[in-house]
Amino acid sequence: MTESTKKNIFKILESPYSSDLDKISLSELDQIEEVFSFGRCEFLLKTSNLLRNFPLQKRKKLENFIELREINSLKIFSEFIKLGQVLNSKKIKYIPLKGLQMNLLTYKNLHLRPIRDIDLLISKESLTPFLECMFSIGYKFKNSDIGPSEFKYSDYRYDIPVLINKKGVHVETHLRVIDERFNEMIFEKSYEKKYSDNLSFNFMSNEDLIIHLIYHATVKNGFDNGVVSIFDVVSILRNNKISYFDLINRADTLGLKKNVCCFLSMLNLRFAGLKIEQNFLIDENNLNLKNYEDLILLNYADKFSFRLFNNKKISKAFSRNAFLSESQGSKVGLKNLFGRIFRIAASLLKTIFSISMNKRFRVDVKRVHEINRYLDEK
């Protein structure tokens, strides 16, 4: 991807409604579309008037996809409001995550930030009453017939299995974000905002939200979120007063200081109005910064290849808790044991095949390896 194409991408992210990008080639247009589709930000192609430059058939396909995503977001958000009222009535404390908080506090516009599911953070102590409440209003585990009393949580996972209702709305319930330390930090600094007599939400601080968004976009699953993470973090920085000292200090506590500094450095280079203090940034000539930016914009490598070069994730993948998470019980059965081994082997073979057949995949796997090594360095 050329530097000119990157500048056009960041121009759209900076000014979604007035990007003035009429004179671009079809090949560059395809690259931009690929980046925004990878990052689930197709709507920005519409706001920037780029859709009109596509061939008719592709333009109609994109317009239809954008419309369906908007309808789905409205359905999910409506279910989230109903769910919030029920959880409030049961006095179950929860924190809406990522896109939900962004839409409620920053965008206030589901077109700009579509959502795919309902992401919630609850404490382990609230798990049983939460599940009982969810089952009482029509939710159940998507891939299991067990009830709340039969479910056993494994510490290997940060969440419980996906819950689903008759309308097909998914609820992803997190019992931790990153680790237990961050959970404590989040709940300690969270605040409540009341919307009506029977509806209020607890939110994490903007500094914690930025850390979560950057972690989720990068080292959680291997740079698989795309430009939506850039759009989110820039929007927070522009619309709120951020304590960069507190942000970096909290990131350092979690071992994410270098990662957060890389992300801020990328934003500071691309968005002139931010003016982040130099002592929070890394050298703009650092070659790892280019790899970092390229992987966020568009990453052809899969998340398994990212984990393959991450020693911490490899050791966890073969831990007893990892196998327990397969059974959702207190024992590891042969079915769960061989099922997990089979899936790991299948993912490995798929990655090997992709590396051998796809040059772009090979390039990004190499970048993933280099970034893993760089971010792990003291």
PDB file of C-alpha atoms in Angstrom, residues 141-377:
ATOM      1  CA  PHE A 141     -26.121 -20.695  25.643  1.00  0.00           C
ATOM      2  CA  LYS A 142     -25.735 -20.700  21.879  1.00  0.00           C
ATOM      3  CA  ASN A 143     -23.809 -23.973  21.593  1.00  0.00           C
ATOM      4  CA  SER A 144     -24.850 -25.843  24.714  1.00  0.00           C
ATOM      5  CA  ASP A 145     -28.075 -27.124  26.280  1.00  0.00           C
ATOM      6  CA  ILE A 146     -26.912 -26.739  29.883  1.00  0.00           C
ATOM      7  CA  GLY A 147     -28.609 -24.358  32.307  1.00  0.00           C
ATOM      8  CA  PRO A 148     -27.129 -21.790  34.725  1.00  0.00           C
ATOM      9  CA  SER A 149     -26.719 -24.272  37.608  1.00  0.00           C
ATOM     10  CA  GLU A 150     -24.761 -26.744  35.448  1.00  0.00           C
ATOM     11  CA  PHE A 151     -22.310 -24.236  34.022  1.00  0.00           C
ATOM     12  CA  LYS A 152     -18.724 -24.240  35.362  1.00  0.00           C
ATOM     13  CA  TYR A 153     -16.493 -21.290  34.550  1.00  0.00           C
ATOM     14  CA  SER A 154     -12.850 -21.892  33.568  1.00  0.00           C
ATOM     15  CA  ASP A 155     -10.216 -19.267  34.416  1.00  0.00           C
ATOM     16  CA  TYR A 156      -8.590 -19.940  31.031  1.00  0.00           C
ATOM     17  CA  ARG A 157     -11.322 -17.908  29.346  1.00  0.00           C
ATOM     18  CA  TYR A 158     -11.975 -14.219  29.828  1.00  0.00           C
ATOM     19  CA  ASP A 159     -15.650 -14.754  29.024  1.00  0.00           C
ATOM     20  CA  ILE A 160     -18.448 -17.303  29.227  1.00  0.00           C
ATOM     21  CA  PRO A 161     -19.968 -19.015  26.164  1.00  0.00           C
ATOM     22  CA  VAL A 162     -22.086 -16.758  23.963  1.00  0.00           C
ATOM     23  CA  LEU A 163     -25.713 -16.252  24.984  1.00  0.00           C
ATOM     24  CA  ILE A 164     -28.418 -15.872  22.343  1.00  0.00           C
ATOM     25  CA  ASN A 165     -32.147 -15.073  22.311  1.00  0.00           C
ATOM     26  CA  LYS A 166     -34.933 -15.914  19.843  1.00  0.00           C
ATOM     27  CA  LYS A 167     -34.198 -12.765  17.829  1.00  0.00           C
ATOM     28  CA  GLY A 168     -30.657 -13.985  17.202  1.00  0.00           C
ATOM     29  CA  VAL A 169     -29.031 -11.276  19.348  1.00  0.00           C
ATOM     30  CA  HIS A 170     -25.696 -12.413  20.814  1.00  0.00           C
ATOM     31  CA  VAL A 171     -24.490 -11.393  24.263  1.00  0.00           C
ATOM     32  CA  GLU A 172     -20.769 -11.784  24.993  1.00  0.00           C
ATOM     33  CA  THR A 173     -20.232 -11.717  28.740  1.00  0.00           C
ATOM     34  CA  HIS A 174     -16.724 -10.859  29.922  1.00  0.00           C
ATOM     35  CA  LEU A 175     -15.629 -11.758  33.433  1.00  0.00           C
ATOM     36  CA  ARG A 176     -12.346 -10.005  32.922  1.00  0.00           C
ATOM     37  CA  VAL A 177     -10.737  -7.607  30.470  1.00  0.00           C
ATOM     38  CA  ILE A 178      -7.029  -8.383  29.961  1.00  0.00           C
ATOM     39  CA  ASP A 179      -6.507  -9.617  33.557  1.00  0.00           C
ATOM     40  CA  GLU A 180      -7.769  -9.402  37.142  1.00  0.00           C
ATOM     41  CA  ARG A 181      -5.716  -6.262  37.854  1.00  0.00           C
ATOM     42  CA  PHE A 182      -7.405  -4.391  35.043  1.00  0.00           C
ATOM     43  CA  ASN A 183     -10.825  -5.560  36.245  1.00  0.00           C
ATOM     44  CA  GLU A 184     -10.140  -4.025  39.633  1.00  0.00           C
ATOM     45  CA  MET A 185      -8.872  -0.832  38.001  1.00  0.00           C
ATOM     46  CA  ILE A 186     -11.941  -0.604  35.754  1.00  0.00           C
ATOM     47  CA  PHE A 187     -14.541  -1.078  38.485  1.00  0.00           C
ATOM     48  CA  GLU A 188     -12.647   1.202  40.872  1.00  0.00           C
ATOM     49  CA  LYS A 189     -12.669   4.104  38.406  1.00  0.00           C
ATOM     50  CA  SER A 190     -16.048   3.397  36.753  1.00  0.00           C
ATOM     51  CA  TYR A 191     -18.862   5.927  36.987  1.00  0.00           C
ATOM     52  CA  GLU A 192     -22.634   5.841  36.579  1.00  0.00           C
ATOM     53  CA  LYS A 193     -24.722   7.834  34.123  1.00  0.00           C
ATOM     54  CA  LYS A 194     -28.488   7.919  34.499  1.00  0.00           C
ATOM     55  CA  TYR A 195     -30.708   8.076  31.393  1.00  0.00           C
ATOM     56  CA  SER A 196     -34.142   7.610  32.983  1.00  0.00           C
ATOM     57  CA  ASP A 197     -35.764   6.437  36.233  1.00  0.00           C
ATOM     58  CA  ASN A 198     -35.273   2.786  35.270  1.00  0.00           C
ATOM     59  CA  LEU A 199     -32.193   2.966  33.079  1.00  0.00           C
ATOM     60  CA  SER A 200     -28.614   3.808  34.002  1.00  0.00           C
ATOM     61  CA  PHE A 201     -25.245   2.498  32.882  1.00  0.00           C
ATOM     62  CA  ASN A 202     -21.856   2.181  34.527  1.00  0.00           C
ATOM     63  CA  PHE A 203     -18.977   3.158  32.249  1.00  0.00           C
ATOM     64  CA  MET A 204     -15.237   2.640  32.433  1.00  0.00           C
ATOM     65  CA  SER A 205     -13.046   5.761  32.392  1.00  0.00           C
ATOM     66  CA  ASN A 206     -11.879   7.100  29.023  1.00  0.00           C
ATOM     67  CA  GLU A 207      -8.286   6.123  29.854  1.00  0.00           C
ATOM     68  CA  ASP A 208      -9.347   2.527  30.552  1.00  0.00           C
ATOM     69  CA  LEU A 209     -11.523   2.470  27.431  1.00  0.00           C
ATOM     70  CA  ILE A 210      -8.552   3.546  25.295  1.00  0.00           C
ATOM     71  CA  ILE A 211      -6.378   0.799  26.804  1.00  0.00           C
ATOM     72  CA  HIS A 212      -9.095  -1.795  26.168  1.00  0.00           C
ATOM     73  CA  LEU A 213      -9.660  -0.668  22.565  1.00  0.00           C
ATOM     74  CA  ILE A 214      -5.924  -0.731  21.778  1.00  0.00           C
ATOM     75  CA  TYR A 215      -5.448  -4.134  23.432  1.00  0.00           C
ATOM     76  CA  HIS A 216      -8.462  -5.549  21.572  1.00  0.00           C
ATOM     77  CA  ALA A 217      -7.232  -4.145  18.247  1.00  0.00           C
ATOM     78  CA  THR A 218      -3.661  -5.412  18.555  1.00  0.00           C
ATOM     79  CA  VAL A 219      -2.268  -8.032  20.911  1.00  0.00           C
ATOM     80  CA  LYS A 220      -5.482  -9.774  21.956  1.00  0.00           C
ATOM     81  CA  ASN A 221      -5.982 -11.699  18.716  1.00  0.00           C
ATOM     82  CA  GLY A 222      -3.304 -10.399  16.413  1.00  0.00           C
ATOM     83  CA  PHE A 223      -4.282  -7.091  14.771  1.00  0.00           C
ATOM     84  CA  ASP A 224      -7.689  -8.230  13.535  1.00  0.00           C
ATOM     85  CA  ASN A 225      -9.855  -5.141  14.189  1.00  0.00           C
ATOM     86  CA  GLY A 226      -8.722  -2.686  11.542  1.00  0.00           C
ATOM     87  CA  VAL A 227      -9.369   1.044  11.238  1.00  0.00           C
ATOM     88  CA  VAL A 228     -12.385   1.018  13.574  1.00  0.00           C
ATOM     89  CA  SER A 229      -9.914   1.042  16.478  1.00  0.00           C
ATOM     90  CA  ILE A 230      -8.203   4.164  15.079  1.00  0.00           C
ATOM     91  CA  PHE A 231     -11.555   5.882  14.527  1.00  0.00           C
ATOM     92  CA  ASP A 232     -12.647   5.041  18.094  1.00  0.00           C
ATOM     93  CA  VAL A 233      -9.496   6.179  19.889  1.00  0.00           C
ATOM     94  CA  VAL A 234      -9.165   9.389  17.870  1.00  0.00           C
ATOM     95  CA  SER A 235     -12.818  10.217  18.599  1.00  0.00           C
ATOM     96  CA  ILE A 236     -12.234   9.739  22.343  1.00  0.00           C
ATOM     97  CA  LEU A 237      -9.099  11.895  22.316  1.00  0.00           C
ATOM     98  CA  ARG A 238     -10.846  14.687  20.408  1.00  0.00           C
ATOM     99  CA  ASN A 239     -14.016  14.763  22.496  1.00  0.00           C
ATOM    100  CA  ASN A 240     -12.660  14.289  26.003  1.00  0.00           C
ATOM    101  CA  LYS A 241      -9.988  15.609  28.311  1.00  0.00           C
ATOM    102  CA  ILE A 242      -7.505  12.744  28.673  1.00  0.00           C
ATOM    103  CA  SER A 243      -4.808  12.398  31.306  1.00  0.00           C
ATOM    104  CA  TYR A 244      -1.955  10.974  29.237  1.00  0.00           C
ATOM    105  CA  PHE A 245       0.098  10.502  32.384  1.00  0.00           C
ATOM    106  CA  ASP A 246      -2.670   8.382  33.928  1.00  0.00           C
ATOM    107  CA  LEU A 247      -3.219   6.527  30.634  1.00  0.00           C
ATOM    108  CA  ILE A 248       0.445   5.535  30.263  1.00  0.00           C
ATOM    109  CA  ASN A 249       0.806   4.734  33.958  1.00  0.00           C
ATOM    110  CA  ARG A 250      -2.205   2.397  33.879  1.00  0.00           C
ATOM    111  CA  ALA A 251      -0.983   0.793  30.647  1.00  0.00           C
ATOM    112  CA  ASP A 252       2.435   0.252  32.241  1.00  0.00           C
ATOM    113  CA  THR A 253       0.798  -1.564  35.179  1.00  0.00           C
ATOM    114  CA  LEU A 254      -0.704  -4.002  32.649  1.00  0.00           C
ATOM    115  CA  GLY A 255       2.497  -4.469  30.625  1.00  0.00           C
ATOM    116  CA  LEU A 256       0.983  -2.537  27.708  1.00  0.00           C
ATOM    117  CA  LYS A 257       2.935   0.719  27.882  1.00  0.00           C
ATOM    118  CA  LYS A 258       4.922   0.141  24.679  1.00  0.00           C
ATOM    119  CA  ASN A 259       1.797  -0.936  22.808  1.00  0.00           C
ATOM    120  CA  VAL A 260      -0.198   2.129  23.885  1.00  0.00           C
ATOM    121  CA  CYS A 261       2.770   4.410  23.083  1.00  0.00           C
ATOM    122  CA  CYS A 262       2.998   2.875  19.588  1.00  0.00           C
ATOM    123  CA  PHE A 263      -0.690   3.502  18.981  1.00  0.00           C
ATOM    124  CA  LEU A 264      -0.500   7.087  20.242  1.00  0.00           C
ATOM    125  CA  SER A 265       2.623   7.686  18.131  1.00  0.00           C
ATOM    126  CA  MET A 266       0.814   6.471  15.017  1.00  0.00           C
ATOM    127  CA  LEU A 267      -2.130   8.788  15.746  1.00  0.00           C
ATOM    128  CA  ASN A 268       0.113  11.756  16.503  1.00  0.00           C
ATOM    129  CA  LEU A 269       1.833  11.340  13.124  1.00  0.00           C
ATOM    130  CA  ARG A 270      -1.428  11.026  11.182  1.00  0.00           C
ATOM    131  CA  PHE A 271      -3.704  13.502  12.985  1.00  0.00           C
ATOM    132  CA  ALA A 272      -2.021  16.897  13.306  1.00  0.00           C
ATOM    133  CA  GLY A 273      -4.613  18.307  15.699  1.00  0.00           C
ATOM    134  CA  LEU A 274      -3.922  15.848  18.511  1.00  0.00           C
ATOM    135  CA  LYS A 275      -0.523  17.241  19.616  1.00  0.00           C
ATOM    136  CA  ILE A 276       0.345  14.519  22.116  1.00  0.00           C
ATOM    137  CA  GLU A 277       3.341  15.293  24.318  1.00  0.00           C
ATOM    138  CA  GLN A 278       6.609  13.883  22.974  1.00  0.00           C
ATOM    139  CA  ASN A 279       7.525  12.039  26.183  1.00  0.00           C
ATOM    140  CA  PHE A 280       4.543   9.711  25.620  1.00  0.00           C
ATOM    141  CA  LEU A 281       5.642   8.816  22.068  1.00  0.00           C
ATOM    142  CA  ILE A 282       8.220   6.596  20.404  1.00  0.00           C
ATOM    143  CA  ASP A 283      10.618   7.714  17.667  1.00  0.00           C
ATOM    144  CA  GLU A 284       8.640   8.276  14.459  1.00  0.00           C
ATOM    145  CA  ASN A 285      11.504   6.742  12.448  1.00  0.00           C
ATOM    146  CA  ASN A 286      11.244   3.439  14.323  1.00  0.00           C
ATOM    147  CA  LEU A 287      10.667   0.771  11.634  1.00  0.00           C
ATOM    148  CA  ASN A 288       8.411  -1.192  13.990  1.00  0.00           C
ATOM    149  CA  LEU A 289       5.971   1.718  13.907  1.00  0.00           C
ATOM    150  CA  LYS A 290       5.412   1.211  10.170  1.00  0.00           C
ATOM    151  CA  ASN A 291       4.780  -2.520  10.677  1.00  0.00           C
ATOM    152  CA  TYR A 292       2.431  -1.675  13.525  1.00  0.00           C
ATOM    153  CA  GLU A 293       0.413   0.749  11.393  1.00  0.00           C
ATOM    154  CA  ASP A 294       0.323  -1.579   8.369  1.00  0.00           C
ATOM    155  CA  LEU A 295      -1.006  -4.489  10.456  1.00  0.00           C
ATOM    156  CA  ILE A 296      -3.749  -2.345  11.967  1.00  0.00           C
ATOM    157  CA  LEU A 297      -4.890  -1.057   8.569  1.00  0.00           C
ATOM    158  CA  LEU A 298      -4.981  -4.461   6.886  1.00  0.00           C
ATOM    159  CA  ASN A 299      -3.674  -7.789   8.150  1.00  0.00           C
ATOM    160  CA  TYR A 300      -3.761 -10.911   6.002  1.00  0.00           C
ATOM    161  CA  ALA A 301      -2.325 -13.184   8.698  1.00  0.00           C
ATOM    162  CA  ASP A 302      -4.811 -15.060  10.903  1.00  0.00           C
ATOM    163  CA  LYS A 303      -4.959 -14.843  14.696  1.00  0.00           C
ATOM    164  CA  PHE A 304      -3.499 -18.355  15.040  1.00  0.00           C
ATOM    165  CA  SER A 305      -0.254 -17.213  13.402  1.00  0.00           C
ATOM    166  CA  PHE A 306      -0.123 -14.356  15.915  1.00  0.00           C
ATOM    167  CA  ARG A 307      -0.470 -16.794  18.813  1.00  0.00           C
ATOM    168  CA  LEU A 308       2.089 -19.120  17.224  1.00  0.00           C
ATOM    169  CA  PHE A 309       4.795 -16.494  17.747  1.00  0.00           C
ATOM    170  CA  ASN A 310       3.626 -15.500  21.237  1.00  0.00           C
ATOM    171  CA  ASN A 311       5.158 -17.682  23.955  1.00  0.00           C
ATOM    172  CA  LYS A 312       2.628 -16.634  26.605  1.00  0.00           C
ATOM    173  CA  LYS A 313      -0.333 -17.576  24.437  1.00  0.00           C
ATOM    174  CA  ILE A 314       1.213 -20.928  23.415  1.00  0.00           C
ATOM    175  CA  SER A 315       1.757 -22.008  27.032  1.00  0.00           C
ATOM    176  CA  LYS A 316      -1.802 -21.013  27.972  1.00  0.00           C
ATOM    177  CA  ALA A 317      -3.261 -22.873  24.992  1.00  0.00           C
ATOM    178  CA  PHE A 318      -1.956 -26.195  26.355  1.00  0.00           C
ATOM    179  CA  SER A 319      -2.756 -25.560  30.029  1.00  0.00           C
ATOM    180  CA  ARG A 320      -5.229 -27.673  32.001  1.00  0.00           C
ATOM    181  CA  ASN A 321      -7.595 -24.703  32.253  1.00  0.00           C
ATOM    182  CA  ALA A 322      -7.632 -24.426  28.455  1.00  0.00           C
ATOM    183  CA  PHE A 323      -8.861 -28.017  28.169  1.00  0.00           C
ATOM    184  CA  LEU A 324     -11.338 -27.500  31.002  1.00  0.00           C
ATOM    185  CA  SER A 325     -12.803 -24.591  29.077  1.00  0.00           C
ATOM    186  CA  GLU A 326     -13.793 -27.053  26.334  1.00  0.00           C
ATOM    187  CA  SER A 327     -16.002 -29.103  28.662  1.00  0.00           C
ATOM    188  CA  GLN A 328     -17.499 -26.172  30.616  1.00  0.00           C
ATOM    189  CA  GLY A 329     -17.353 -28.564  33.573  1.00  0.00           C
ATOM    190  CA  SER A 330     -14.932 -29.682  36.279  1.00  0.00           C
ATOM    191  CA  LYS A 331     -13.345 -32.599  34.360  1.00  0.00           C
ATOM    192  CA  VAL A 332     -11.608 -32.954  31.014  1.00  0.00           C
ATOM    193  CA  GLY A 333     -13.180 -35.767  29.004  1.00  0.00           C
ATOM    194  CA  LEU A 334     -11.511 -37.584  26.114  1.00  0.00           C
ATOM    195  CA  LYS A 335     -13.862 -35.839  23.695  1.00  0.00           C
ATOM    196  CA  ASN A 336     -12.770 -32.419  24.979  1.00  0.00           C
ATOM    197  CA  LEU A 337      -9.079 -33.428  25.033  1.00  0.00           C
ATOM    198  CA  PHE A 338      -8.951 -34.716  21.469  1.00  0.00           C
ATOM    199  CA  GLY A 339     -11.368 -32.039  20.230  1.00  0.00           C
ATOM    200  CA  ARG A 340      -9.041 -29.252  21.340  1.00  0.00           C
ATOM    201  CA  ILE A 341      -5.918 -31.011  20.019  1.00  0.00           C
ATOM    202  CA  PHE A 342      -7.661 -31.541  16.683  1.00  0.00           C
ATOM    203  CA  ARG A 343      -8.647 -27.864  16.408  1.00  0.00           C
ATOM    204  CA  ILE A 344      -5.124 -26.684  17.232  1.00  0.00           C
ATOM    205  CA  ALA A 345      -3.642 -29.097  14.667  1.00  0.00           C
ATOM    206  CA  ALA A 346      -6.184 -28.031  12.025  1.00  0.00           C
ATOM    207  CA  SER A 347      -5.383 -24.342  12.628  1.00  0.00           C
ATOM    208  CA  LEU A 348      -1.659 -25.066  12.364  1.00  0.00           C
ATOM    209  CA  LEU A 349      -2.088 -26.900   9.052  1.00  0.00           C
ATOM    210  CA  LYS A 350      -4.286 -24.086   7.725  1.00  0.00           C
ATOM    211  CA  THR A 351      -1.649 -21.492   8.656  1.00  0.00           C
ATOM    212  CA  ILE A 352       1.157 -23.546   7.073  1.00  0.00           C
ATOM    213  CA  PHE A 353      -0.895 -23.912   3.883  1.00  0.00           C
ATOM    214  CA  SER A 354      -1.656 -20.167   3.789  1.00  0.00           C
ATOM    215  CA  ILE A 355       2.006 -19.278   4.348  1.00  0.00           C
ATOM    216  CA  SER A 356       3.071 -21.535   1.461  1.00  0.00           C
ATOM    217  CA  MET A 357       0.382 -20.353  -0.978  1.00  0.00           C
ATOM    218  CA  ASN A 358      -0.206 -16.672  -0.206  1.00  0.00           C
ATOM    219  CA  LYS A 359       2.624 -14.135  -0.425  1.00  0.00           C
ATOM    220  CA  ARG A 360       0.643 -11.390   1.366  1.00  0.00           C
ATOM    221  CA  PHE A 361      -0.084 -13.817   4.190  1.00  0.00           C
ATOM    222  CA  ARG A 362       3.651 -14.627   4.451  1.00  0.00           C
ATOM    223  CA  VAL A 363       4.571 -10.941   4.607  1.00  0.00           C
ATOM    224  CA  ASP A 364       2.081 -10.246   7.398  1.00  0.00           C
ATOM    225  CA  VAL A 365       3.064 -13.366   9.376  1.00  0.00           C
ATOM    226  CA  LYS A 366       6.634 -12.035   9.338  1.00  0.00           C
ATOM    227  CA  ARG A 367       5.386  -8.628  10.508  1.00  0.00           C
ATOM    228  CA  VAL A 368       3.346 -10.297  13.260  1.00  0.00           C
ATOM    229  CA  HIS A 369       6.465 -12.139  14.430  1.00  0.00           C
ATOM    230  CA  GLU A 370       8.529  -8.920  14.464  1.00  0.00           C
ATOM    231  CA  ILE A 371       5.831  -6.957  16.311  1.00  0.00           C
ATOM    232  CA  ASN A 372       5.423  -9.719  18.912  1.00  0.00           C
ATOM    233  CA  ARG A 373       9.151  -9.642  19.556  1.00  0.00           C
ATOM    234  CA  TYR A 374       9.291  -5.825  19.692  1.00  0.00           C
ATOM    235  CA  LEU A 375       6.326  -5.422  22.045  1.00  0.00           C
ATOM    236  CA  ASP A 376       7.693  -8.123  24.388  1.00  0.00           C
ATOM    237  CA  GLU A 377      11.070  -6.400  24.694  1.00  0.00           C
TER     238      GLU A 377
END
